[in-house]
Coordinates of C-alpha atoms and ligand atoms in Angstrom, one line a residue:
X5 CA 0.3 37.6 25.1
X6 CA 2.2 34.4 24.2
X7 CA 0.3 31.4 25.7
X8 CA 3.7 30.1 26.8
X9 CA 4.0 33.1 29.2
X10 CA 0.2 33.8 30.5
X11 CA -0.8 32.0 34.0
X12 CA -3.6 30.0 32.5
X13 CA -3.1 27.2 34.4
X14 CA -5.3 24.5 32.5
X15 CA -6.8 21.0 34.0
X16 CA -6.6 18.2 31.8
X17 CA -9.6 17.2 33.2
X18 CA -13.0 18.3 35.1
X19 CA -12.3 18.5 38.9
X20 CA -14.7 15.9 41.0
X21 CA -15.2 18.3 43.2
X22 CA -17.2 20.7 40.9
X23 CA -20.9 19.8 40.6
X24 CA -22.1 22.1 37.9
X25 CA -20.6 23.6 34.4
X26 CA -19.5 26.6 35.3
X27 CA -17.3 25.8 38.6
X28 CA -16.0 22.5 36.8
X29 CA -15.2 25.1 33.4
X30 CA -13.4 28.2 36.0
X31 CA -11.5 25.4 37.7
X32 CA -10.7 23.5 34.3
X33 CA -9.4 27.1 32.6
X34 CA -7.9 28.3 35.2
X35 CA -10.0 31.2 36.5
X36 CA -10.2 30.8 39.6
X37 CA -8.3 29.2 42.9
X38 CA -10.2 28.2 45.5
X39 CA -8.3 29.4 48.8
X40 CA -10.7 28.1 51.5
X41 CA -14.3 27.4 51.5
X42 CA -16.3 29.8 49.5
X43 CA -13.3 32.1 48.7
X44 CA -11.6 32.8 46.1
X45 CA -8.6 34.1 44.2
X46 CA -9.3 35.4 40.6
X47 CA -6.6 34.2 38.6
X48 CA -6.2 36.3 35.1
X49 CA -8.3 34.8 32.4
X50 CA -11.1 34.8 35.3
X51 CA -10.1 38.3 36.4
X52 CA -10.3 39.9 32.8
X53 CA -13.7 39.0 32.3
X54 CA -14.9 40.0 35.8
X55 CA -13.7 43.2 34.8
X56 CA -15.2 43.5 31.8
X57 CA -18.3 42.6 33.4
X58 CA -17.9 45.4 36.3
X59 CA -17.6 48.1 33.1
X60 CA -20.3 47.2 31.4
X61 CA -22.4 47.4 35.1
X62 CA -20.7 50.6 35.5
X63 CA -21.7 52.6 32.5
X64 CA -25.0 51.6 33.1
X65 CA -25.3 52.8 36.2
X66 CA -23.5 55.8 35.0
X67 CA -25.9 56.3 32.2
X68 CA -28.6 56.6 34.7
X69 CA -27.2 59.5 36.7
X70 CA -26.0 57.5 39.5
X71 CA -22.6 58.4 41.3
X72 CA -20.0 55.8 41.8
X73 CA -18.1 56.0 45.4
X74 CA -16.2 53.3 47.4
X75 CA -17.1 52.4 51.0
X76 CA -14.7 50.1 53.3
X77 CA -15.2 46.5 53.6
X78 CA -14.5 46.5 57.3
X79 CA -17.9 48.5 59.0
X80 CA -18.5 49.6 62.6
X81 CA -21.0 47.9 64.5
X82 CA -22.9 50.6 65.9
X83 CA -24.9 51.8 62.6
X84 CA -26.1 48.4 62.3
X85 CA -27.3 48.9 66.6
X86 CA -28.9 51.3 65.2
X87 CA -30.7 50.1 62.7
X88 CA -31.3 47.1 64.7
X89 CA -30.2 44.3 62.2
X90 CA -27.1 43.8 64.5
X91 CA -29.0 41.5 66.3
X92 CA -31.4 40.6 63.3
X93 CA -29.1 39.4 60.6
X94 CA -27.1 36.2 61.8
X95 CA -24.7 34.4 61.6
X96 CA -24.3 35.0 57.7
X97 CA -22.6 38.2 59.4
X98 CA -18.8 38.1 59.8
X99 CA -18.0 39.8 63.5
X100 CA -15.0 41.0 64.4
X101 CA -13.3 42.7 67.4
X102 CA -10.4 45.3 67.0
X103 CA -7.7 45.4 69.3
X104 CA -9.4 47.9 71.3
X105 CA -12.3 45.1 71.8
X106 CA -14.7 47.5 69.2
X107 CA -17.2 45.0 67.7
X108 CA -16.8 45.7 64.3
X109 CA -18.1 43.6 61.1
X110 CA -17.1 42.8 57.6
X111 CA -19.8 44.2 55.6
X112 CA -22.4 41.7 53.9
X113 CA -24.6 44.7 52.6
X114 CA -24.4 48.6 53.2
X115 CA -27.6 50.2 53.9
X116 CA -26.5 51.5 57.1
X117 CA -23.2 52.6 56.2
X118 CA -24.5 54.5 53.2
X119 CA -27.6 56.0 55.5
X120 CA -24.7 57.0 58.0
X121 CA -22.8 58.5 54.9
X122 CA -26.2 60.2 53.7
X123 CA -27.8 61.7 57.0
X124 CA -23.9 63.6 57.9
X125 CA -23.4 65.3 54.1
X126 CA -27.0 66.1 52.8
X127 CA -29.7 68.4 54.4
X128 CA -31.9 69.9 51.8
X129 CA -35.0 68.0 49.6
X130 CA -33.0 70.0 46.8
X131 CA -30.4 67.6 46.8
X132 CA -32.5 64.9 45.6
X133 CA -32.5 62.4 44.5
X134 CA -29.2 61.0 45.3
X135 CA -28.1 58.0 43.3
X136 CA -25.0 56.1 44.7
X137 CA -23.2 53.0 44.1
X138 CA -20.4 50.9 45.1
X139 CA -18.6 48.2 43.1
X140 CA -16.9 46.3 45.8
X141 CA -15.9 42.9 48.0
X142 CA -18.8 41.3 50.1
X143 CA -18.5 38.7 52.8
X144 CA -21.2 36.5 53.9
X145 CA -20.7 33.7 55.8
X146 CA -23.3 31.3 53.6
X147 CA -24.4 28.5 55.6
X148 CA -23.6 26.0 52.6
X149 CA -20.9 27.6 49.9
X150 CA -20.9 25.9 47.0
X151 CA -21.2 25.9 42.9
X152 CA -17.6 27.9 42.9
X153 CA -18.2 31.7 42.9
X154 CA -21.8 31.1 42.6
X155 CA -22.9 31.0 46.2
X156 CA -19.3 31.6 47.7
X157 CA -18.6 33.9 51.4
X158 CA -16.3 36.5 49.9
X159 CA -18.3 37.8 46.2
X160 CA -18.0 41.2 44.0
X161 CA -20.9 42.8 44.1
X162 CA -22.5 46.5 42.4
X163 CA -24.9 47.8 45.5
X164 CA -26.9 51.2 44.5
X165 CA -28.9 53.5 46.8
X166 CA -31.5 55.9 46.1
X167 CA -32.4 58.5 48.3
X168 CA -35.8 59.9 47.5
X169 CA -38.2 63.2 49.1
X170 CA -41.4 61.1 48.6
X171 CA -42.9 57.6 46.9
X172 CA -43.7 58.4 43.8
X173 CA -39.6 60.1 43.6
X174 CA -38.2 57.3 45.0
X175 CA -40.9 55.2 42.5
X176 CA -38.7 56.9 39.5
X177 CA -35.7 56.0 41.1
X178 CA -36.6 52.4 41.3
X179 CA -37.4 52.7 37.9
X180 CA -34.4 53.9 36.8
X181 CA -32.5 51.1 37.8
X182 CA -34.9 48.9 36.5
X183 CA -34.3 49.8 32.8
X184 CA -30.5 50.4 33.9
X185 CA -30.8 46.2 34.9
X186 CA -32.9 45.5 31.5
X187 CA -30.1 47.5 29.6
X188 CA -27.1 45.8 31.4
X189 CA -27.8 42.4 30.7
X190 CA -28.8 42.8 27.4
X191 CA -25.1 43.9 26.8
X192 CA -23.9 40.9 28.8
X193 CA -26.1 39.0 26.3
X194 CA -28.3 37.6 28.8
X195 CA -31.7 37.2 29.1
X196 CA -32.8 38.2 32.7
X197 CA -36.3 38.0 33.3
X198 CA -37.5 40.5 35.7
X199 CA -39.8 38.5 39.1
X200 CA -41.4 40.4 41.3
X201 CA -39.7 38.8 44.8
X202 CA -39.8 38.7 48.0
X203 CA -37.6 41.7 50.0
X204 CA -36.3 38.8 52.8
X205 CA -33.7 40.2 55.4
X206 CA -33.4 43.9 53.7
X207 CA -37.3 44.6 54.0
X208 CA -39.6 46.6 52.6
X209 CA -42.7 46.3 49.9
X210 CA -41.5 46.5 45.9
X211 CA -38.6 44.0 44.5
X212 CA -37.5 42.3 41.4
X213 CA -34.9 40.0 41.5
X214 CA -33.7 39.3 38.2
X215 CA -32.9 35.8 37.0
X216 CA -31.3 34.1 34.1
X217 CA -32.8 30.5 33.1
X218 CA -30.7 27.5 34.0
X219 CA -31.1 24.3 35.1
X220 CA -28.2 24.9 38.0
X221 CA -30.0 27.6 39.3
X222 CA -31.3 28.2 43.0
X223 CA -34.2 29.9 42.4
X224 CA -37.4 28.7 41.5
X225 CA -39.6 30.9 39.1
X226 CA -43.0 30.8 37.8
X227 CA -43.4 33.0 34.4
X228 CA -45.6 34.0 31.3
X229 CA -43.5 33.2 28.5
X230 CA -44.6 36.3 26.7
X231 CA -42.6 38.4 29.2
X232 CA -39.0 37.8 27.2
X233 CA -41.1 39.8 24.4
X234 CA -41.4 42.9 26.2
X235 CA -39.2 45.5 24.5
X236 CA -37.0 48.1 26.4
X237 CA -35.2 49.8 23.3
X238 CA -36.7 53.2 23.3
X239 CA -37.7 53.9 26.9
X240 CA -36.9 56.9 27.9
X241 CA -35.3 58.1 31.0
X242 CA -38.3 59.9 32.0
X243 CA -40.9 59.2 34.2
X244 CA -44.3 58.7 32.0
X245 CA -41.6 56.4 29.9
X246 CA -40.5 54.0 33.0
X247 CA -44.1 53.6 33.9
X248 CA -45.2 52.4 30.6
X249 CA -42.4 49.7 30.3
X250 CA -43.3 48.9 34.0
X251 CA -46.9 48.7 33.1
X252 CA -45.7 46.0 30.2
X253 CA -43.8 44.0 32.9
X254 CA -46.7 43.9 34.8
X255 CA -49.0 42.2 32.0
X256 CA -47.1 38.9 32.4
X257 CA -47.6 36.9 35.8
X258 CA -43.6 36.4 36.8
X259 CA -43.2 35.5 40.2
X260 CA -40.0 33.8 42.6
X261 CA -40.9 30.9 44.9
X262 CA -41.6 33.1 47.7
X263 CA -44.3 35.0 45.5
X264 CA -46.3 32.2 44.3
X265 CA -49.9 31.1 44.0
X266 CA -51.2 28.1 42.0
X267 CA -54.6 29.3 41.3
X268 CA -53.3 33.0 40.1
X269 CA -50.6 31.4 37.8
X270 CA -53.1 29.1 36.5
X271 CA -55.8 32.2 35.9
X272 CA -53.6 34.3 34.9
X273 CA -50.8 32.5 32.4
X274 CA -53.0 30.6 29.3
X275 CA -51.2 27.0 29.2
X276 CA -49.1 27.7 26.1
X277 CA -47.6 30.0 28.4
X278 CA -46.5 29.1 31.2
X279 CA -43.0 28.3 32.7
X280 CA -42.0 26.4 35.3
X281 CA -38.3 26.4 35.9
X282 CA -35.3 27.2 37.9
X283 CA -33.0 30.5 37.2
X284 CA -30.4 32.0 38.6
X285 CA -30.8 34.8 40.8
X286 CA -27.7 37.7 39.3
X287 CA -29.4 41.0 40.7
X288 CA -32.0 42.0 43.4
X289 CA -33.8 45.6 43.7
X290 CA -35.7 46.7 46.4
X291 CA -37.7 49.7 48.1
X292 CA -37.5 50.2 51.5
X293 CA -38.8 53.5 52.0
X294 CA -38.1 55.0 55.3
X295 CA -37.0 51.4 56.7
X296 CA -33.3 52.6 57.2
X297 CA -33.9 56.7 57.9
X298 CA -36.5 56.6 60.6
X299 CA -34.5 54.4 62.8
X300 CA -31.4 56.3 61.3
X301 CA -32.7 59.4 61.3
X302 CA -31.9 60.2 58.0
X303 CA -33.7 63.4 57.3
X304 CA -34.1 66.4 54.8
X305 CA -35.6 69.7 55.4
X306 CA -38.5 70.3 53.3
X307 CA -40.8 73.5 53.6
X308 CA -39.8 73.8 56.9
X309 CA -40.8 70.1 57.8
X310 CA -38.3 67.4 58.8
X311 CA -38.6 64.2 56.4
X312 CA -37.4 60.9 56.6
X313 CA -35.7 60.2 53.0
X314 CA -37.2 57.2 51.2
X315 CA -35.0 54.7 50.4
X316 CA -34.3 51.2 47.5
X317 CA -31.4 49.5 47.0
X318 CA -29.7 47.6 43.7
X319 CA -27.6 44.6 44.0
X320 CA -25.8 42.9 40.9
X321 CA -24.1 39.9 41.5
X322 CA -20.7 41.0 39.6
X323 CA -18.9 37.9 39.9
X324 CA -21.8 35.5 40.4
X325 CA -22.4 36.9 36.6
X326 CA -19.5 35.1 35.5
X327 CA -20.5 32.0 36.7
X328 CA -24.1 32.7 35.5
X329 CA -22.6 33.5 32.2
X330 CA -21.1 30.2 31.6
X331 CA -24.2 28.4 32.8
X332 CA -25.9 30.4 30.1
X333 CA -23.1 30.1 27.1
X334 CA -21.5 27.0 27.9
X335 CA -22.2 23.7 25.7
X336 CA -21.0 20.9 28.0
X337 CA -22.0 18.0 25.9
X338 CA -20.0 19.7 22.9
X339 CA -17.4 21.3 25.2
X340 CA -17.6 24.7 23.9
X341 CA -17.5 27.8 25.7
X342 CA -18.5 30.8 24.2
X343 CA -18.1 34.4 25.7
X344 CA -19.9 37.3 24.3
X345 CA -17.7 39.2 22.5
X346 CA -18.1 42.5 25.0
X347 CA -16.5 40.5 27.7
X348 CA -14.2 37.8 26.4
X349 CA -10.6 37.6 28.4
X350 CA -9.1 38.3 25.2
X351 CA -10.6 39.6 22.1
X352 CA -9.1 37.1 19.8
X353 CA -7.1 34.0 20.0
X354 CA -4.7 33.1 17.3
X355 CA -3.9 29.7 17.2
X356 CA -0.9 28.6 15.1
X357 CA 0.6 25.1 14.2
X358 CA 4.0 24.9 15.7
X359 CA 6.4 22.4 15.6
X360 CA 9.9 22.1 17.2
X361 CA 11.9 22.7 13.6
X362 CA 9.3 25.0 11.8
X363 CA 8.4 28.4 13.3
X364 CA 6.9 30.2 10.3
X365 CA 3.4 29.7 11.1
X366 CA 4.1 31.6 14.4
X367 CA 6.0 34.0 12.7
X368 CA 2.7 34.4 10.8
X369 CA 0.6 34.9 13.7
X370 CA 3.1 37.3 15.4
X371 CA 3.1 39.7 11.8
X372 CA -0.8 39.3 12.2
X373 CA -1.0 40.0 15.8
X374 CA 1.1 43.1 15.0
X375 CA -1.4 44.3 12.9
X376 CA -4.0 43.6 15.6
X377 CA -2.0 45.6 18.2
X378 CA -2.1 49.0 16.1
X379 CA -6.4 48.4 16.9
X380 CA -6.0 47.9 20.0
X381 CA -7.2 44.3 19.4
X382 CA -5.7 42.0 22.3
X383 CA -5.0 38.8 21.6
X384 CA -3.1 35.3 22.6
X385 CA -0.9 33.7 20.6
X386 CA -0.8 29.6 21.6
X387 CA 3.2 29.3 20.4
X388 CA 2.9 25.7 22.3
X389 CA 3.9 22.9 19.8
X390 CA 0.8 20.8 21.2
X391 CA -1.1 19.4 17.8
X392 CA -3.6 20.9 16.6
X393 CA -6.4 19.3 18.0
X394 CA -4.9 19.4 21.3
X395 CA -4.8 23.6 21.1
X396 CA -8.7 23.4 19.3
X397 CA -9.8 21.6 22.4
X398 CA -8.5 24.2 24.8
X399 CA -9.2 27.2 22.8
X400 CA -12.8 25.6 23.1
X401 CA -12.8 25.5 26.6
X402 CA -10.6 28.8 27.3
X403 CA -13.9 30.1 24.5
X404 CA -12.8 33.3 23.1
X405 CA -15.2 33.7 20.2
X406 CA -13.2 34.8 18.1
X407 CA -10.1 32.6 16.2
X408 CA -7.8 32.8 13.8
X409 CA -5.9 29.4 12.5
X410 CA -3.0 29.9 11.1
X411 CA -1.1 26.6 9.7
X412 CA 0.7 25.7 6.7
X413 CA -1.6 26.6 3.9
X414 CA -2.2 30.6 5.4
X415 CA -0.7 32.6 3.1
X416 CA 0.1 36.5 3.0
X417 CA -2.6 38.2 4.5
X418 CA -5.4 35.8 4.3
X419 CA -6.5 33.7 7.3
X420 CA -9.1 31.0 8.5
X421 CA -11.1 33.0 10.9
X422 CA -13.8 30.9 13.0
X423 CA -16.5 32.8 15.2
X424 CA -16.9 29.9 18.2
X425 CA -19.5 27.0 17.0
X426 CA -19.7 28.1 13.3
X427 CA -17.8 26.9 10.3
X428 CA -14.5 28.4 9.4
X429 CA -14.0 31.7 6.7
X430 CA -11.9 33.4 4.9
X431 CA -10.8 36.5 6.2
X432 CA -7.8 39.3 5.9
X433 CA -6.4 41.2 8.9
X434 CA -8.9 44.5 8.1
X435 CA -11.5 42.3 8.2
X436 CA -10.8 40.4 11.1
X437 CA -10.5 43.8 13.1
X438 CA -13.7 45.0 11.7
X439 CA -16.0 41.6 12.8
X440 CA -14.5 41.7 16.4
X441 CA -15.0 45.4 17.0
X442 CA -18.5 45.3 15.3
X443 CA -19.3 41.9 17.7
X444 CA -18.3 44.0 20.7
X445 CA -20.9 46.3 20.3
X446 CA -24.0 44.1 19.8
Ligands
ATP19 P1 -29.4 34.8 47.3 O1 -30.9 34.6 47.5 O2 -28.9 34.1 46.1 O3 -28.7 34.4 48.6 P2 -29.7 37.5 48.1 O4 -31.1 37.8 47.9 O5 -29.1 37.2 49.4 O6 -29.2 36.3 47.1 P3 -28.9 40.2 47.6 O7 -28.6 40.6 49.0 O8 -30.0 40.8 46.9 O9 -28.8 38.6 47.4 O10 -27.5 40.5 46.8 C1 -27.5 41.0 45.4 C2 -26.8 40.1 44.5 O11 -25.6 39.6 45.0 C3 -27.6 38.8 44.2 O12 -28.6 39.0 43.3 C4 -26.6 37.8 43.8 O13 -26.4 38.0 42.4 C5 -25.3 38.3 44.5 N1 -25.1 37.4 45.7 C6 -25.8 37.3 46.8 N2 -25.2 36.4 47.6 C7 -24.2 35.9 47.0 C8 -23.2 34.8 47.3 N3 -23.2 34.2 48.4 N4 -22.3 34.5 46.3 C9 -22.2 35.2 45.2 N5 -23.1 36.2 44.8 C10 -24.1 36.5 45.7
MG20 MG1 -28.5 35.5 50.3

C-alpha cells in the first residue's frame, strides 16, 4: 500500500478533547472516528489491528475446544423476563420497540440468549461440556463514555459460555479459559495479572478479571508482586494441570477494589511486595452456576434425573485491547508507538526519501517491497515527498515496529532496517523477511 492512497488520515496534532495516550494517539493516527458519544467507526489502520487482535483471541479460544457461533445484536426481551434482569439491569440497557410494539433490546451481554439457545438444542449430560463463544458488537449505554474506545456504548467484545453437569466440570471449564486468558495475552505481549473480583450485575461466586497495569486505568488493584512470576508454559490441558497453576495463582494475594481488605493485604503480601496501583480491566470470567438455568430451565437428563446445567462466562474486551495496548506500548514523552509485531496494521513500513525530481529511492523501495510481497510480508510504502524527519515522526506515531529507510546511500540489496526504539542495522531483503516473521511469533 502506497501511503499516498491509504485513508490514514493523520492529525498534526493531539486533539484537546482526548484525555489519555491512547484516545489522543487513535485520534492523532487516524484509527478511529468518533460518530457520537461513545461510538465509533474503525477507520483502517485501527481496524487491521482490531482484527489481528480478534485472531489471536480466536485461536485461543479455539485451542481450548471451545466452538465459535454468532448470535444477533438485536435480542428479545422476554428471555431476559425470564431471567429477571429485565427489570434488574438498567438503564445501561438499550430498549427498543419494533413496529409491532415488541419490547426488544440491543444486547449488552448474552447469557440469556445463549441459555435460550442451550436449553432448545441439547438434552443429554453426554453432551457436555459445551464451550461456546461469540466475537461480536456490544451496546451499553455507559453512564459516562469516555477515554475513546476505552469505556465507549457500542464495543467488540469475545463472550464464552460453559455449560457444565456439576461444579467440579464446570470448575475445569473455568479453568480452561483461565489458561486460554494467560496464553492470549502473552501473545498480545501483555502482562495481565489475574484478580480475583467481584461478579457485580452477572452474579455468581468465582471471577477474575484480568488487568493490565497503567496509570489511565479504571480499576484499582491490590497485588503480590511475585504473581507476574508465576509460569503458565507447560500447563496442560488437563485437569490435575489447571489446578496446580490455579493453586500458584492463589499463593499471591491479588485482589480488585471490590475484593479488598487492609489487614489481609498487609498479613499476607511482605512489604517488598506489595502493589498498589491502577490497571486496566481487558477481560472478566465468571461462574455462575445454575444462576441462568434454574430460572431458565436449562436442563440435562442425567441417570434419569433432571439437572440444571452449571454455567461461567468469559468476556475479553477486543477493542478495549487496542486502546489498553497503546496504554501499555506507547512512550508519550518520546512519541513512540510500538505494536507487537503479531498485531501491527502493517508488518513493515518502508520509508523512502522522495523528492519532486528524484524518484529512485522509491523505485528502491517498490523493488524491495516486491520482494516482500512474494512472503506475504505487507507493507506501506510513504512515496510522500515530506522530509525525512517529517515521515520518522509519523512512522513513530503510526508505530509499525518494523522499518526500513531507504535514501540515497541504499544501495543493491542492502538496507537500514530499524526495529522501533533501537538503533538502525544493516540488513538485506532475506533478512528482513526472516526478523519480521520470527518477531511475529514471539
Ligand atoms: P467495566 O467494569 O470496565 O465496566 P464490566 O465488568 O462491565 O467492565 P464485563 O461485563 O465483564 O465488563 O465485560 C467483559 C469485557 O468487556 C471487560 O473486561 C472489558 O474489557 C470490556 N468492556 C466492558 N465494558 C466496556 C465498555 N463500555 N467499553 C469497552 N469495553 C468494555
Ligand atoms: Mg461495566
Amino acid at each position: 500500500m502506497f501511503f499516498s492512497k491509504s485513508f490514514i488520515p493523520i492529525l498534526k496534532n493531539n486533539p484537546a478533547e482526548a484525555k489519555i495516550k491512547s484516545h489522543q494517539l487513535m485520534l492523532r493516527t487516524g484509527m478511529i472516528k468518533q460518530s457520537s458519544a461513545g461510538i465509533y467507526s474503525w477507520l483502517p489502520l485501527g481496524f487491521k489491528v482490531m482484527k489481528k487482535i480478534e485472531q489471536i483471541v480466536r485461536e485461543e479460544q479455539d485451542k481450548i475446544g471451545a466452538q465459535e457461533i454468532l448470535m444477533p445484536t438485536i435480542q428479545s426481551a422476554e428471555i431476559w423476563k425470564e431471567s429477571g434482569r429485565y427489570k434488574d439491569y438498567g438503564e445501561e440497557m438499550l430498549r427498543i420497540k419494533d413496529r409491532q410494539s415488541r419490547d426488544m433490546l440491543y444486547g449488552p451481554t448474552n447469557e440469556e440468549l445463549i441459555t435460550d439457545i442451550f436449553r432448545t438444542s441439547i438434552k443429554s449430560y453426554k453432551s457436555l461440556p459445551q464451550l461456546l463463544y461469540h466475537i461480536q458488537w456490544k451496546f451499553r449505554d455507559e453512564l459516562r463514555p469516555r477515554f475513546g474506545i476505552m469505556r465507549c456504548r457500542e464495543f467488540y467484545m469475545k463472550d464464552a459460555y460453559s455449560f457444565d453437569i456439576n461444579d467440579e466440570e464446570a470448575l475445569f471449564s473455568y479453568n480452561k479459559f483461565f489458561l486460554a486468558y494467560l496464553k492470549t495475552f502473552k501473545r498480545l505481549n501483555l502482562s495481565a495479572i489475574p484478580m480475583a473480583a467481584d461478579t457485580g450485575p452477572i452474579g455468581g461466586n468465582l471471577s477474575h478479571e484480568f488487568i493490565i497495569l497503567a496509570d489511565t486505568g479504571e480499576s484499582k488493584i491490590y497485588t503480590d508482586k511475585r504473581i507476574f512470576k508465576v509460569n503458565s508454559d507447560n500447563t496442560k490441558l488437563e485437569k490435575e494441570s489447571l489446578n496446580k497453576l490455579r493453586d500458584e495463582f492463589k499463593k499471591f494475594y491479588s485482589v480488585t477494589d471490590e475484593k479488598y481488605d487492609e489487614n489481609e493485604f498487609n498479613n499476607k503480601v511482605p512489604e517488598e511486595f506489595r502493589l498498589k496501583t491502577k490497571g486496566i480491566e481487558v477481560g472478566h470470567i465468571f461462574y455462575f452456576g445454575d444462576k441462568y438455568s434454574m430460572p431458565m430451565n436449562s436442563s440435562v437428563d442425567h441417570q434419569g434425573k433432571k439437572e440444571f446445567v452449571k454455567m461461567g462466562s468469559y468476556g475479553v474486551g477486543v477493542s478495549r485491547l487496542v486502546g489498553a495496548i497503546i496504554e501499555a506500548k506507547y512512550n508519550d514523552k518520546k512519541e513512540i508507538m510500538k505494536w507487537p509485531q503479531s498485531i501491527s496494521p502493517y508488518d513493515c513500513a518502508i520509508i523512502p526519501l522522495v523528492t519532486k525530481g528524484d524518484k529512485k529511492n522509491l523505485e528502491k523501495s517498490i523493488n524491495l517491497s516486491k520482494k516482500l510481497k512474494e512472503y506475504n510480508i505487507d507493507y506501506l510504502i510513504d512515496d510522500s515527498e515530506e522530509s525525512f524527519s517529517a515521515k520518522i515522526k509519523k512512522f513513530n506515531l503510526i508505530g509499525i515496529p518494523s522499518q526500513v529507510v531507504v535514501g540515497n546511500k541504499t544501495e543493491g540489496d542492502n538496507f537500514e532496517f530499524i526495529n522501533i526504539g533501537k538503533e538502525s542495522i544493516n540488513l538485506n531483503s532475506n533478512q528482513i523477511i526472516e526478523f519480521i516473521n520470527q518477531s511475529k511469533k514471539n
